Amino acid sequence: MTPEQYVQDKAAKSGSSFYYAFLFLPPPRRAAITAFYAFCREVDDVVDEIQDPGVAATKLAWWRKEVANAFAGQPQHPVMKALMPHVADYDIRAEHLNAVIEGCQMDLDQTRYLDYPGLQRYCHLVAGVVGEVASGIFGRTDTQTVAYAHKLGLAMQLTNIIRDVGDDARRGRIYLPVSELQQFDVKAHEILKRDKPWGYSERFTALMQFQAARAHALYDEALALLPEADRRAQKPGLMMANIYRALLREIEAENFQVLQQRISLTPLRKLWIAMKTNWRGR
């Protein structure tokens, strides 16, 4: 398997909404974003799939060395071999990749966030930086597009957090800020309940409505920041935004039943949203 086949396989098997947006890119940009996305998946999988924190930390340390080696001209992992031919063309820097690793390290070091600003720092590393790199690969001419990409990354990461409340809790992590749990009088032990009626209550629903409203506001703010000059090039990002926002609306329609299940869109629906965005350009 070549490095290019490896990253393509990694992206396709993930089932991520991102994959559907990649399909509409010209081959060079598609190859770059696929390799970058595969890198993000590799380091994220370290945290999600390795149960021993010490082993996971060692793996992340290995990835930091691999990034340094790759930018020194000696990549070893197929993901880095696939990514390195594109870094100069799309201004992908070692600091971007290390920021993603740092965000994954936070998952090992921290399982709660006291307040929203603390959560924003985490989202910046695992989503905002990813959005910045992706927007560069898609093509941008205006520096304001970077601000758009960071804001959109935050909105999408908050959508992930809403979707994965139950799954994350079972892994020992609650991303909903402690201050907001207290504001709505929702206890952590309620979210961690594993049997019917799980942790559902009017208080939990109100908390999740608050989270969803913030995410919707961020989507609106992000789209308002996107310069008209870059709108066409950034269509893959708009596809992802529309897919994620459709997911958020689906979660709302299901009354935030996210503690015992993972609500998702079908692959066909994701593809349809991507195609519709491509046609309409927004």
Short mmCIF file of C-alpha atoms in Angstrom, two decimals:
data_model
loop_
_atom_site.label_atom_id
_atom_site.label_comp_id
_atom_site.label_asym_id
_atom_site.label_seq_id
_atom_site.Cartn_x
_atom_site.Cartn_y
_atom_site.Cartn_z
CA MET A 1 0.00 0.00 0.00
CA THR A 2 1.41 3.39 -0.99
CA PRO A 3 1.24 6.37 1.42
CA GLU A 4 -1.45 7.88 -0.85
CA GLN A 5 -3.52 4.69 -0.69
CA TYR A 6 -3.04 4.56 3.08
CA VAL A 7 -4.44 8.04 3.70
CA GLN A 8 -7.28 7.53 1.22
CA ASP A 9 -8.25 4.33 3.03
CA LYS A 10 -8.02 6.08 6.41
CA ALA A 11 -10.28 8.92 5.27
CA ALA A 12 -12.82 6.69 3.54
CA LYS A 13 -13.15 4.26 6.45
CA SER A 14 -13.69 7.04 8.99
CA GLY A 15 -17.21 7.67 7.69
CA SER A 16 -16.67 11.35 8.49
CA SER A 17 -18.71 14.14 6.99
CA PHE A 18 -15.42 15.69 5.87
CA TYR A 19 -14.88 12.92 3.33
CA TYR A 20 -17.91 13.96 1.28
CA ALA A 21 -16.60 17.50 0.89
CA PHE A 22 -13.21 16.21 -0.29
CA LEU A 23 -14.84 14.52 -3.28
CA PHE A 24 -15.52 17.87 -4.95
CA LEU A 25 -11.91 19.12 -4.87
CA PRO A 26 -9.45 18.98 -7.78
CA PRO A 27 -6.91 16.12 -7.37
CA PRO A 28 -3.94 18.07 -5.90
CA ARG A 29 -6.06 19.76 -3.22
CA ARG A 30 -7.95 16.53 -2.55
CA ALA A 31 -4.67 14.70 -2.02
CA ALA A 32 -3.46 17.38 0.40
CA ILE A 33 -6.63 17.54 2.51
CA THR A 34 -6.94 13.75 2.58
CA ALA A 35 -3.39 13.41 3.91
CA PHE A 36 -3.93 16.17 6.48
CA TYR A 37 -7.23 14.66 7.59
CA ALA A 38 -5.57 11.23 7.93
CA PHE A 39 -2.95 12.83 10.19
CA CYS A 40 -5.68 14.30 12.39
CA ARG A 41 -7.41 10.91 12.57
CA GLU A 42 -4.18 9.12 13.49
CA VAL A 43 -3.42 11.33 16.48
CA ASP A 44 -7.07 11.47 17.56
CA ASP A 45 -7.26 7.67 17.46
CA VAL A 46 -4.35 7.52 19.90
CA VAL A 47 -6.55 9.10 22.56
CA ASP A 48 -9.80 7.35 21.63
CA GLU A 49 -8.49 3.82 21.12
CA ILE A 50 -5.63 3.42 23.63
CA GLN A 51 -7.03 2.97 27.13
CA ASP A 52 -3.73 3.27 29.00
CA PRO A 53 -2.98 7.03 29.33
CA GLY A 54 0.75 6.37 29.65
CA VAL A 55 0.88 4.41 26.42
CA ALA A 56 -1.22 7.09 24.68
CA ALA A 57 1.12 9.84 25.92
CA THR A 58 4.12 7.89 24.60
CA LYS A 59 2.43 7.56 21.21
CA LEU A 60 1.71 11.30 21.06
CA ALA A 61 5.34 11.99 21.94
CA TRP A 62 6.32 9.74 19.04
CA TRP A 63 4.08 11.78 16.73
CA ARG A 64 5.77 15.00 17.84
CA LYS A 65 9.14 13.50 16.90
CA GLU A 66 7.70 12.23 13.62
CA VAL A 67 6.51 15.75 12.72
CA ALA A 68 9.97 17.14 13.49
CA ASN A 69 11.64 14.39 11.46
CA ALA A 70 9.25 14.87 8.55
CA PHE A 71 9.90 18.60 8.33
CA ALA A 72 13.61 17.77 8.49
CA GLY A 73 13.15 15.64 5.39
CA GLN A 74 12.88 12.20 7.01
CA PRO A 75 9.21 11.13 7.32
CA GLN A 76 8.64 7.54 8.44
CA HIS A 77 4.88 7.14 8.79
CA PRO A 78 2.84 6.79 5.57
CA VAL A 79 0.62 9.70 6.63
CA MET A 80 3.60 12.03 6.82
CA LYS A 81 5.02 10.66 3.58
CA ALA A 82 1.71 11.48 1.89
CA LEU A 83 1.41 14.91 3.50
CA MET A 84 4.92 16.34 3.10
CA PRO A 85 4.78 16.88 -0.71
CA HIS A 86 1.94 19.36 -0.10
CA VAL A 87 3.14 21.42 2.87
CA ALA A 88 4.93 24.09 0.84
CA ASP A 89 2.08 24.57 -1.65
CA TYR A 90 -0.53 25.10 1.07
CA ASP A 91 1.56 26.64 3.87
CA ILE A 92 1.08 23.70 6.24
CA ARG A 93 3.55 24.21 9.07
CA ALA A 94 4.89 21.98 11.84
CA GLU A 95 3.23 24.29 14.38
CA HIS A 96 -0.17 23.43 12.88
CA LEU A 97 0.40 19.70 13.30
CA ASN A 98 1.83 20.13 16.78
CA ALA A 99 -1.22 22.16 17.80
CA VAL A 100 -3.47 19.23 16.83
CA ILE A 101 -1.26 16.89 18.88
CA GLU A 102 -1.42 19.33 21.80
CA GLY A 103 -5.21 19.26 21.63
CA CYS A 104 -5.17 15.47 21.80
CA GLN A 105 -2.76 15.69 24.74
CA MET A 106 -5.36 17.82 26.52
CA ASP A 107 -7.75 14.87 26.27
CA LEU A 108 -5.24 12.83 28.28
CA ASP A 109 -4.56 15.55 30.83
CA GLN A 110 -8.01 17.03 31.31
CA THR A 111 -11.47 15.44 31.49
CA ARG A 112 -13.48 18.50 32.58
CA TYR A 113 -13.55 22.20 31.62
CA LEU A 114 -14.44 24.73 34.29
CA ASP A 115 -15.85 27.32 31.90
CA TYR A 116 -16.47 28.11 28.24
CA PRO A 117 -13.19 30.03 27.68
CA GLY A 118 -11.32 26.92 28.81
CA LEU A 119 -13.30 24.79 26.38
CA GLN A 120 -12.62 27.32 23.61
CA ARG A 121 -8.87 26.79 24.06
CA TYR A 122 -9.32 23.06 23.48
CA CYS A 123 -11.59 23.67 20.46
CA HIS A 124 -9.02 26.06 18.99
CA LEU A 125 -6.40 23.31 18.96
CA VAL A 126 -8.49 20.39 17.71
CA ALA A 127 -10.81 22.30 15.35
CA GLY A 128 -9.83 25.93 14.79
CA VAL A 129 -6.30 25.08 13.64
CA VAL A 130 -7.71 22.26 11.50
CA GLY A 131 -10.09 24.76 9.89
CA GLU A 132 -7.23 27.16 9.23
CA VAL A 133 -5.16 24.49 7.47
CA ALA A 134 -8.17 23.22 5.53
CA SER A 135 -9.08 26.71 4.33
CA GLY A 136 -5.53 27.13 3.04
CA ILE A 137 -5.75 23.88 1.12
CA PHE A 138 -9.15 24.82 -0.32
CA GLY A 139 -7.71 28.16 -1.43
CA ARG A 140 -7.92 31.61 0.15
CA THR A 141 -6.93 35.10 -0.93
CA ASP A 142 -8.24 37.14 2.01
CA THR A 143 -6.81 36.94 5.53
CA GLN A 144 -10.33 37.27 6.94
CA THR A 145 -10.98 33.74 5.67
CA VAL A 146 -8.72 32.50 8.48
CA ALA A 147 -11.06 34.07 11.05
CA TYR A 148 -14.02 32.46 9.27
CA ALA A 149 -12.29 29.06 9.36
CA HIS A 150 -11.54 29.30 13.09
CA LYS A 151 -15.10 30.33 13.91
CA LEU A 152 -16.54 27.56 11.76
CA GLY A 153 -14.19 25.02 13.37
CA LEU A 154 -15.47 26.07 16.81
CA ALA A 155 -19.11 25.70 15.71
CA MET A 156 -18.46 22.25 14.29
CA GLN A 157 -16.53 21.08 17.36
CA LEU A 158 -19.36 22.23 19.63
CA THR A 159 -21.73 20.22 17.42
CA ASN A 160 -19.48 17.19 17.93
CA ILE A 161 -19.56 17.74 21.67
CA ILE A 162 -23.37 17.92 21.68
CA ARG A 163 -23.63 14.75 19.58
CA ASP A 164 -21.12 12.80 21.67
CA VAL A 165 -22.15 13.72 25.22
CA GLY A 166 -23.02 10.11 26.08
CA ASP A 167 -20.08 8.49 24.29
CA ASP A 168 -17.60 10.93 25.80
CA ALA A 169 -19.01 10.44 29.30
CA ARG A 170 -18.51 6.69 28.98
CA ARG A 171 -14.86 7.43 28.15
CA GLY A 172 -14.62 9.51 31.31
CA ARG A 173 -14.81 12.93 29.67
CA ILE A 174 -17.46 15.64 29.97
CA TYR A 175 -16.74 18.60 27.70
CA LEU A 176 -19.79 20.62 28.76
CA PRO A 177 -18.34 23.35 31.01
CA VAL A 178 -18.76 22.80 34.75
CA SER A 179 -20.05 26.36 35.17
CA GLU A 180 -22.85 25.65 32.67
CA LEU A 181 -23.73 22.31 34.27
CA GLN A 182 -24.13 24.26 37.51
CA GLN A 183 -26.11 27.01 35.77
CA PHE A 184 -28.72 24.46 34.65
CA ASP A 185 -28.40 22.29 37.79
CA VAL A 186 -27.28 19.23 35.81
CA LYS A 187 -25.04 16.85 37.77
CA ALA A 188 -22.17 14.94 36.18
CA HIS A 189 -23.42 11.68 37.70
CA GLU A 190 -26.71 12.11 35.81
CA ILE A 191 -24.90 12.30 32.47
CA LEU A 192 -22.98 9.16 33.42
CA LYS A 193 -26.10 7.06 34.09
CA ARG A 194 -26.03 3.93 31.93
CA ASP A 195 -29.65 2.74 32.34
CA LYS A 196 -33.10 4.12 31.53
CA PRO A 197 -34.12 6.86 31.87
CA TRP A 198 -30.42 7.72 31.64
CA GLY A 199 -29.82 11.34 32.67
CA TYR A 200 -32.66 13.00 30.80
CA SER A 201 -34.62 15.79 32.47
CA GLU A 202 -36.03 19.21 31.68
CA ARG A 203 -32.81 20.61 33.15
CA PHE A 204 -30.66 18.54 30.76
CA THR A 205 -32.80 19.57 27.78
CA ALA A 206 -32.47 23.24 28.73
CA LEU A 207 -28.69 22.83 29.01
CA MET A 208 -28.49 21.24 25.57
CA GLN A 209 -30.75 23.88 24.02
CA PHE A 210 -28.31 26.47 25.37
CA GLN A 211 -25.38 24.60 23.77
CA ALA A 212 -27.20 24.27 20.43
CA ALA A 213 -28.16 27.96 20.36
CA ARG A 214 -24.53 28.93 20.85
CA ALA A 215 -23.42 26.60 18.06
CA HIS A 216 -26.05 28.01 15.68
CA ALA A 217 -24.92 31.56 16.50
CA LEU A 218 -21.31 30.58 15.71
CA TYR A 219 -22.32 29.10 12.34
CA ASP A 220 -24.04 32.41 11.50
CA GLU A 221 -21.04 34.44 12.68
CA ALA A 222 -18.64 32.27 10.66
CA LEU A 223 -20.62 32.58 7.45
CA ALA A 224 -20.84 36.35 7.91
CA LEU A 225 -17.04 36.48 8.11
CA LEU A 226 -16.40 34.60 4.85
CA PRO A 227 -15.24 37.12 2.20
CA GLU A 228 -17.11 36.97 -1.09
CA ALA A 229 -13.80 36.64 -2.95
CA ASP A 230 -13.10 33.28 -1.29
CA ARG A 231 -16.64 31.89 -1.19
CA ARG A 232 -16.23 29.75 -4.31
CA ALA A 233 -12.91 28.24 -3.19
CA GLN A 234 -14.26 27.57 0.28
CA LYS A 235 -17.23 25.53 -0.92
CA PRO A 236 -15.87 22.31 0.68
CA GLY A 237 -15.92 24.07 4.05
CA LEU A 238 -19.46 25.27 3.38
CA MET A 239 -20.43 21.68 2.58
CA MET A 240 -19.08 20.55 5.93
CA ALA A 241 -20.84 23.42 7.68
CA ASN A 242 -24.17 22.50 6.09
CA ILE A 243 -23.73 18.80 6.92
CA TYR A 244 -22.85 19.54 10.54
CA ARG A 245 -25.66 22.05 10.91
CA ALA A 246 -28.13 19.51 9.50
CA LEU A 247 -26.83 17.08 12.12
CA LEU A 248 -27.35 19.68 14.85
CA ARG A 249 -30.94 20.22 13.68
CA GLU A 250 -31.46 16.44 13.66
CA ILE A 251 -30.27 16.26 17.27
CA GLU A 252 -32.67 19.08 18.17
CA ALA A 253 -35.52 17.25 16.41
CA GLU A 254 -34.67 14.15 18.50
CA ASN A 255 -34.96 16.31 21.64
CA PHE A 256 -31.26 15.84 22.47
CA GLN A 257 -31.48 12.09 23.05
CA VAL A 258 -27.68 11.86 23.01
CA LEU A 259 -26.92 10.05 26.25
CA GLN A 260 -27.71 6.50 25.11
CA GLN A 261 -27.12 6.83 21.36
CA ARG A 262 -25.08 8.61 18.73
CA ILE A 263 -27.37 10.49 16.35
CA SER A 264 -25.99 10.71 12.81
CA LEU A 265 -26.92 11.43 9.20
CA THR A 266 -26.95 8.72 6.56
CA PRO A 267 -24.11 8.72 4.00
CA LEU A 268 -26.65 9.43 1.25
CA ARG A 269 -27.98 12.47 3.08
CA LYS A 270 -24.45 13.79 3.64
CA LEU A 271 -23.66 13.37 -0.04
CA TRP A 272 -26.92 15.09 -1.04
CA ILE A 273 -26.16 18.08 1.22
CA ALA A 274 -22.65 18.32 -0.25
CA MET A 275 -23.99 18.18 -3.81
CA LYS A 276 -26.68 20.77 -3.07
CA THR A 277 -24.07 23.09 -1.54
CA ASN A 278 -21.88 22.62 -4.60
CA TRP A 279 -24.74 23.60 -6.91
CA ARG A 280 -25.93 26.57 -4.88
CA GLY A 281 -22.51 27.74 -3.79
CA ARG A 282 -23.63 28.34 -0.19
#
